[in-house]
Amino acid sequence: MRITNNMLISNMMLNLSGNLSKTQKYMNQLATGKKISLPSDDPIVASKSLKLRTDVAEIQQYRRNTDDATSWMEITEATMGQINEVLQRLREITNQAANGTNTDDDLKKITAESKQLNEQLVHLANATYAGRYVFSGYKTDKALMDKDGNFNIDISNSEKIQFEVGIGDNIDVNVPGSDLFNNGTNGAAGSKGAFMTTIDQIISALDNNDKDALSNLLGDLDGTIDNLLRVRAGLGARMNRVDLTSDRLDDDNVNFTKLMSKNEDVDIAESIMNLMNEENVYRASLATGARVIQPSLVEFLR
């Protein structure tokens, strides 16, 4: 086979281009810090990278969900703590009014305070988180009670708002108004739940100075407080679960981020060494090419 000068030059340029491409590959790795720039550079690394990035994105979304769930539940817990304080104060003054040693002026003060406590309970029943009513079930845009303590909306114990905090892992973040204010039974709009009914009966007995009724109502009030404690205990257990889930998600985020880094990130020392090797090969190619392109016959005829 006859080797022409053009063939030598063409092969030389092809090899130079290949060596330069390898040099550019390692320069890109050092510039970006990543093993690949395009999926075609390494399909296996690219495929694993997409999967790991999806996993990390999911974990971060679940983490945001747990933060939102924690905030919602903390507002609910704080509100129920305030409700408990109001009920304990109401029990204290009810017990005081039932003992028969109060003057008329004392009874008027106790009655006035009980009415203020009633208004505070209605206010707490309509507590909100980020513009959403926390005790209104699915109807988070509507207040649970009107100013008289009647339900504004139909309430159901099944209206539990769930947040997804993991794959197939949902948790109830709200306390339905029916559970706290109606002993776990459903109620219709315009009706008054067992909770506020007991409060109204206490106020009515105070207005009438009915000591026997007040003594009997102390038992109902204790039942209301016990129900509140039951609901708080359930919420507390779910809050603990969210805390544990949040800690696990933090660990998962760290672990998956490490895996993603190992899969994608380049070994700087190795890339520098490879770049230097390719630069030496490229320089050698250039030196060899200078010998391939020899003077032509025309230059000898001058």
Coordinates of C-alpha atoms in Angstrom, one line a residue:
M1 CA 0.0 0.0 0.0
R2 CA 1.4 3.4 -1.0
I3 CA 1.5 5.9 1.9
T4 CA 1.1 9.4 0.7
N5 CA 2.0 12.6 2.5
N6 CA -1.7 13.5 2.7
M7 CA -2.5 10.2 4.5
L8 CA 0.3 10.9 7.0
I9 CA -1.0 14.4 7.7
S10 CA -4.6 13.2 8.0
N11 CA -3.8 10.5 10.5
M12 CA -1.6 12.9 12.4
M13 CA -4.5 15.4 12.7
L14 CA -6.9 12.7 13.7
N15 CA -4.7 11.5 16.5
L16 CA -3.9 15.1 17.6
S17 CA -7.7 15.8 17.9
G18 CA -8.2 12.6 19.9
N19 CA -5.4 13.5 22.4
L20 CA -6.7 17.1 22.7
S21 CA -10.2 15.7 23.4
K22 CA -8.9 13.6 26.3
T23 CA -7.0 16.6 27.6
Q24 CA -10.2 18.7 27.4
K25 CA -12.1 15.9 29.3
Y26 CA -9.9 16.1 32.4
M27 CA -9.9 19.9 32.2
N28 CA -13.7 19.9 32.3
Q29 CA -13.6 17.5 35.3
L30 CA -11.4 19.8 37.2
A31 CA -13.5 22.8 36.3
T32 CA -16.8 21.3 37.2
G33 CA -15.8 18.9 39.9
K34 CA -17.9 16.2 38.3
K35 CA -17.0 13.0 36.6
I36 CA -19.3 13.5 33.6
S37 CA -20.8 16.4 31.8
L38 CA -23.1 14.5 29.5
P39 CA -24.9 11.2 30.0
S40 CA -23.0 9.7 27.1
D41 CA -19.7 10.3 29.1
D42 CA -20.7 7.4 31.4
P43 CA -24.3 6.1 31.2
I44 CA -24.0 4.0 34.4
V45 CA -22.8 7.0 36.5
A46 CA -25.5 9.2 34.9
S47 CA -28.2 6.6 35.6
K48 CA -27.2 6.2 39.3
S49 CA -26.9 10.0 39.6
L50 CA -30.5 10.6 38.4
K51 CA -31.7 8.0 40.9
L52 CA -29.7 9.4 43.8
R53 CA -30.8 12.9 43.0
T54 CA -34.4 11.9 43.0
D55 CA -33.9 10.1 46.4
V56 CA -32.3 13.2 47.9
A57 CA -35.1 15.5 46.5
E58 CA -37.7 13.2 48.0
I59 CA -36.0 13.2 51.4
Q60 CA -35.7 17.0 51.4
Q61 CA -39.5 17.3 50.6
Y62 CA -40.3 14.8 53.4
R63 CA -38.1 16.9 55.7
R64 CA -40.1 20.0 54.7
N65 CA -43.3 18.1 55.4
T66 CA -42.1 17.2 58.9
D67 CA -41.2 20.8 59.6
D68 CA -44.7 21.9 58.6
A69 CA -46.3 19.1 60.5
T70 CA -44.3 20.0 63.6
S71 CA -45.3 23.6 63.4
W72 CA -49.0 22.7 63.0
M73 CA -48.9 20.3 65.9
E74 CA -46.9 22.7 68.2
I75 CA -49.6 25.4 67.6
T76 CA -52.3 22.8 68.4
E77 CA -50.4 21.7 71.5
A78 CA -49.9 25.2 72.8
T79 CA -53.5 26.0 72.2
M80 CA -54.7 23.0 74.1
G81 CA -52.3 23.9 76.9
Q82 CA -54.0 27.3 77.1
I83 CA -57.5 25.7 77.0
N84 CA -56.4 23.5 79.9
E85 CA -55.3 26.6 81.9
V86 CA -58.7 28.2 81.3
L87 CA -60.6 25.0 82.3
Q88 CA -58.5 24.7 85.5
R89 CA -59.2 28.3 86.4
L90 CA -62.9 27.7 85.6
R91 CA -62.9 24.6 87.8
E92 CA -61.3 26.6 90.6
I93 CA -63.8 29.4 90.6
T94 CA -66.7 27.0 90.1
N95 CA -65.6 25.0 93.2
Q96 CA -65.3 28.3 95.0
A97 CA -68.8 29.4 94.1
A98 CA -70.3 26.0 95.1
N99 CA -69.0 26.1 98.7
G100 CA -71.7 28.6 99.9
T101 CA -69.4 31.1 101.7
N102 CA -69.4 33.8 99.0
T103 CA -71.1 37.2 99.2
D104 CA -73.3 38.4 96.4
D105 CA -70.5 40.6 95.3
D106 CA -68.1 37.7 95.1
L107 CA -70.6 35.7 93.1
K108 CA -70.9 38.6 90.6
K109 CA -67.2 38.7 90.2
I110 CA -67.0 34.9 89.7
T111 CA -69.8 35.0 87.2
A112 CA -68.2 37.9 85.3
E113 CA -64.9 36.0 85.2
S114 CA -66.5 32.8 84.0
K115 CA -68.1 34.6 81.1
Q116 CA -64.7 36.0 80.1
L117 CA -63.2 32.5 80.3
N118 CA -66.0 31.3 78.1
E119 CA -65.1 34.0 75.5
Q120 CA -61.5 33.0 75.7
L121 CA -62.4 29.3 75.1
V122 CA -64.3 30.3 71.9
H123 CA -61.3 32.3 70.8
L124 CA -58.9 29.4 71.4
A125 CA -61.3 27.0 69.6
N126 CA -60.8 29.2 66.5
A127 CA -57.0 29.2 66.7
T128 CA -55.2 29.3 63.3
Y129 CA -51.9 28.2 61.8
A130 CA -50.7 30.0 58.7
G131 CA -54.3 31.3 58.1
R132 CA -55.8 27.8 58.6
Y133 CA -58.1 27.0 61.4
V134 CA -56.5 24.1 63.3
F135 CA -59.6 22.5 64.8
S136 CA -61.9 22.8 61.8
G137 CA -61.0 19.5 60.1
Y138 CA -60.9 19.7 56.3
K139 CA -62.7 23.1 56.4
T140 CA -59.6 25.0 57.4
D141 CA -60.9 28.2 55.8
K142 CA -63.8 28.4 58.3
A143 CA -63.8 29.1 62.0
L144 CA -65.0 26.2 64.2
M145 CA -67.3 28.2 66.4
D146 CA -69.3 31.4 66.4
K147 CA -69.2 33.9 69.3
D148 CA -71.8 32.0 71.2
G149 CA -69.9 28.7 71.1
N150 CA -72.1 27.0 68.5
F151 CA -70.4 25.1 65.7
N152 CA -70.1 27.1 62.5
I153 CA -69.6 24.0 60.4
D154 CA -70.5 20.3 60.4
I155 CA -67.8 18.5 62.3
S156 CA -66.6 14.9 61.9
N157 CA -64.1 12.8 63.8
S158 CA -62.9 11.4 60.5
E159 CA -61.7 14.7 59.1
K160 CA -58.0 14.1 59.9
I161 CA -55.4 16.0 57.8
Q162 CA -52.4 13.8 57.0
F163 CA -48.9 14.8 55.9
E164 CA -46.7 12.3 54.1
V165 CA -43.4 12.1 56.0
G166 CA -42.0 9.1 54.1
I167 CA -42.8 6.5 51.5
G168 CA -46.2 5.2 52.6
D169 CA -45.8 6.9 55.9
N170 CA -48.6 9.4 56.7
I171 CA -49.3 11.0 60.0
D172 CA -52.4 12.9 61.3
V173 CA -51.3 16.5 62.2
N174 CA -54.7 18.0 63.2
V175 CA -57.1 17.5 66.1
P176 CA -60.7 17.4 64.8
G177 CA -63.0 19.8 66.6
S178 CA -65.4 16.9 67.2
D179 CA -62.7 15.0 69.2
L180 CA -61.8 17.8 71.5
F181 CA -65.1 19.8 71.8
N182 CA -67.7 17.0 71.4
N183 CA -66.1 13.9 73.0
G184 CA -65.2 12.3 69.7
T185 CA -68.7 12.4 68.2
N186 CA -69.9 14.2 65.1
G187 CA -71.8 17.4 65.3
A188 CA -73.9 19.6 62.9
A189 CA -73.5 23.3 62.2
G190 CA -75.5 25.4 64.6
S191 CA -75.3 22.8 67.4
K192 CA -73.3 23.1 70.6
G193 CA -70.9 20.4 71.6
A194 CA -70.6 18.7 74.9
F195 CA -67.6 20.9 75.8
M196 CA -69.3 24.3 75.5
T197 CA -72.6 22.9 76.8
T198 CA -70.9 22.2 80.1
I199 CA -69.5 25.7 80.2
D200 CA -72.9 27.3 79.5
Q201 CA -74.5 25.2 82.3
I202 CA -71.8 26.4 84.7
I203 CA -72.4 30.0 83.8
S204 CA -76.2 29.5 84.1
A205 CA -75.8 27.9 87.5
L206 CA -73.6 30.9 88.6
D207 CA -76.2 33.3 87.4
N208 CA -78.8 31.5 89.5
N209 CA -76.5 30.9 92.4
D210 CA -77.5 27.2 92.2
K211 CA -74.8 25.6 94.4
D212 CA -76.2 22.0 94.0
A213 CA -76.0 22.3 90.2
L214 CA -72.5 23.7 90.4
S215 CA -71.4 20.8 92.6
N216 CA -72.8 18.3 90.1
L217 CA -71.3 20.2 87.1
L218 CA -67.8 19.9 88.7
G219 CA -67.9 16.2 87.7
D220 CA -68.8 17.1 84.1
L221 CA -66.0 19.7 84.0
D222 CA -63.6 17.1 85.2
G223 CA -64.8 14.8 82.4
T224 CA -64.1 17.7 79.9
I225 CA -60.6 18.1 81.3
D226 CA -60.0 14.4 81.2
N227 CA -61.0 14.4 77.5
L228 CA -58.7 17.3 76.8
L229 CA -55.8 15.3 78.5
R230 CA -56.6 12.3 76.3
V231 CA -56.5 14.3 73.1
R232 CA -53.3 16.0 74.2
A233 CA -51.7 12.7 75.0
G234 CA -52.5 11.4 71.5
L235 CA -51.1 14.5 69.9
G236 CA -48.0 14.3 72.0
A237 CA -47.4 10.7 70.8
R238 CA -47.7 11.8 67.2
M239 CA -45.3 14.7 67.8
N240 CA -42.7 12.3 69.2
R241 CA -43.1 10.2 66.1
V242 CA -42.6 13.2 63.9
D243 CA -39.5 14.1 65.8
L244 CA -38.1 10.6 65.3
T245 CA -39.0 10.7 61.6
S246 CA -37.3 14.1 61.3
D247 CA -34.1 12.7 62.8
R248 CA -34.2 9.7 60.5
L249 CA -34.7 11.9 57.5
D250 CA -31.7 14.1 58.5
D251 CA -29.5 10.9 58.6
D252 CA -30.9 9.7 55.3
N253 CA -30.2 13.1 53.7
V254 CA -26.6 12.9 54.9
N255 CA -26.1 9.3 53.7
F256 CA -27.7 9.8 50.3
T257 CA -25.8 13.0 49.7
K258 CA -22.6 11.1 50.4
L259 CA -23.5 8.4 48.0
M260 CA -24.4 11.0 45.4
S261 CA -21.0 12.8 46.0
K262 CA -19.1 9.5 45.6
N263 CA -20.9 8.7 42.4
E264 CA -20.7 12.1 40.8
D265 CA -17.7 14.0 42.2
V266 CA -14.3 13.7 40.6
D267 CA -11.1 12.6 42.5
I268 CA -9.2 15.9 42.1
A269 CA -5.7 14.3 42.6
E270 CA -6.5 11.6 40.1
S271 CA -7.8 14.1 37.5
I272 CA -4.7 16.3 37.9
M273 CA -2.5 13.3 37.3
N274 CA -4.5 12.2 34.3
L275 CA -4.5 15.7 32.9
M276 CA -0.7 16.0 33.2
N277 CA -0.3 12.6 31.4
E278 CA -2.6 13.6 28.6
E279 CA -0.8 17.0 28.2
N280 CA 2.5 15.1 27.9
V281 CA 1.0 12.8 25.3
Y282 CA -0.4 15.8 23.4
R283 CA 2.9 17.6 23.4
A284 CA 4.6 14.4 22.2
S285 CA 2.0 14.2 19.5
L286 CA 2.7 17.8 18.4
A287 CA 6.5 17.0 18.3
T288 CA 5.9 13.9 16.3
G289 CA 3.6 15.8 13.9
A290 CA 6.3 18.3 13.2
R291 CA 8.5 15.5 11.9
V292 CA 5.7 14.0 9.8
I293 CA 5.1 17.3 7.9
Q294 CA 8.5 17.2 6.0
P295 CA 9.4 19.7 3.2
S296 CA 7.8 19.0 -0.1
L297 CA 9.5 18.1 -3.4
V298 CA 8.8 21.7 -4.7
E299 CA 11.0 23.1 -2.0
F300 CA 13.9 20.8 -3.2
L301 CA 13.5 22.2 -6.8
R302 CA 14.0 25.8 -5.8

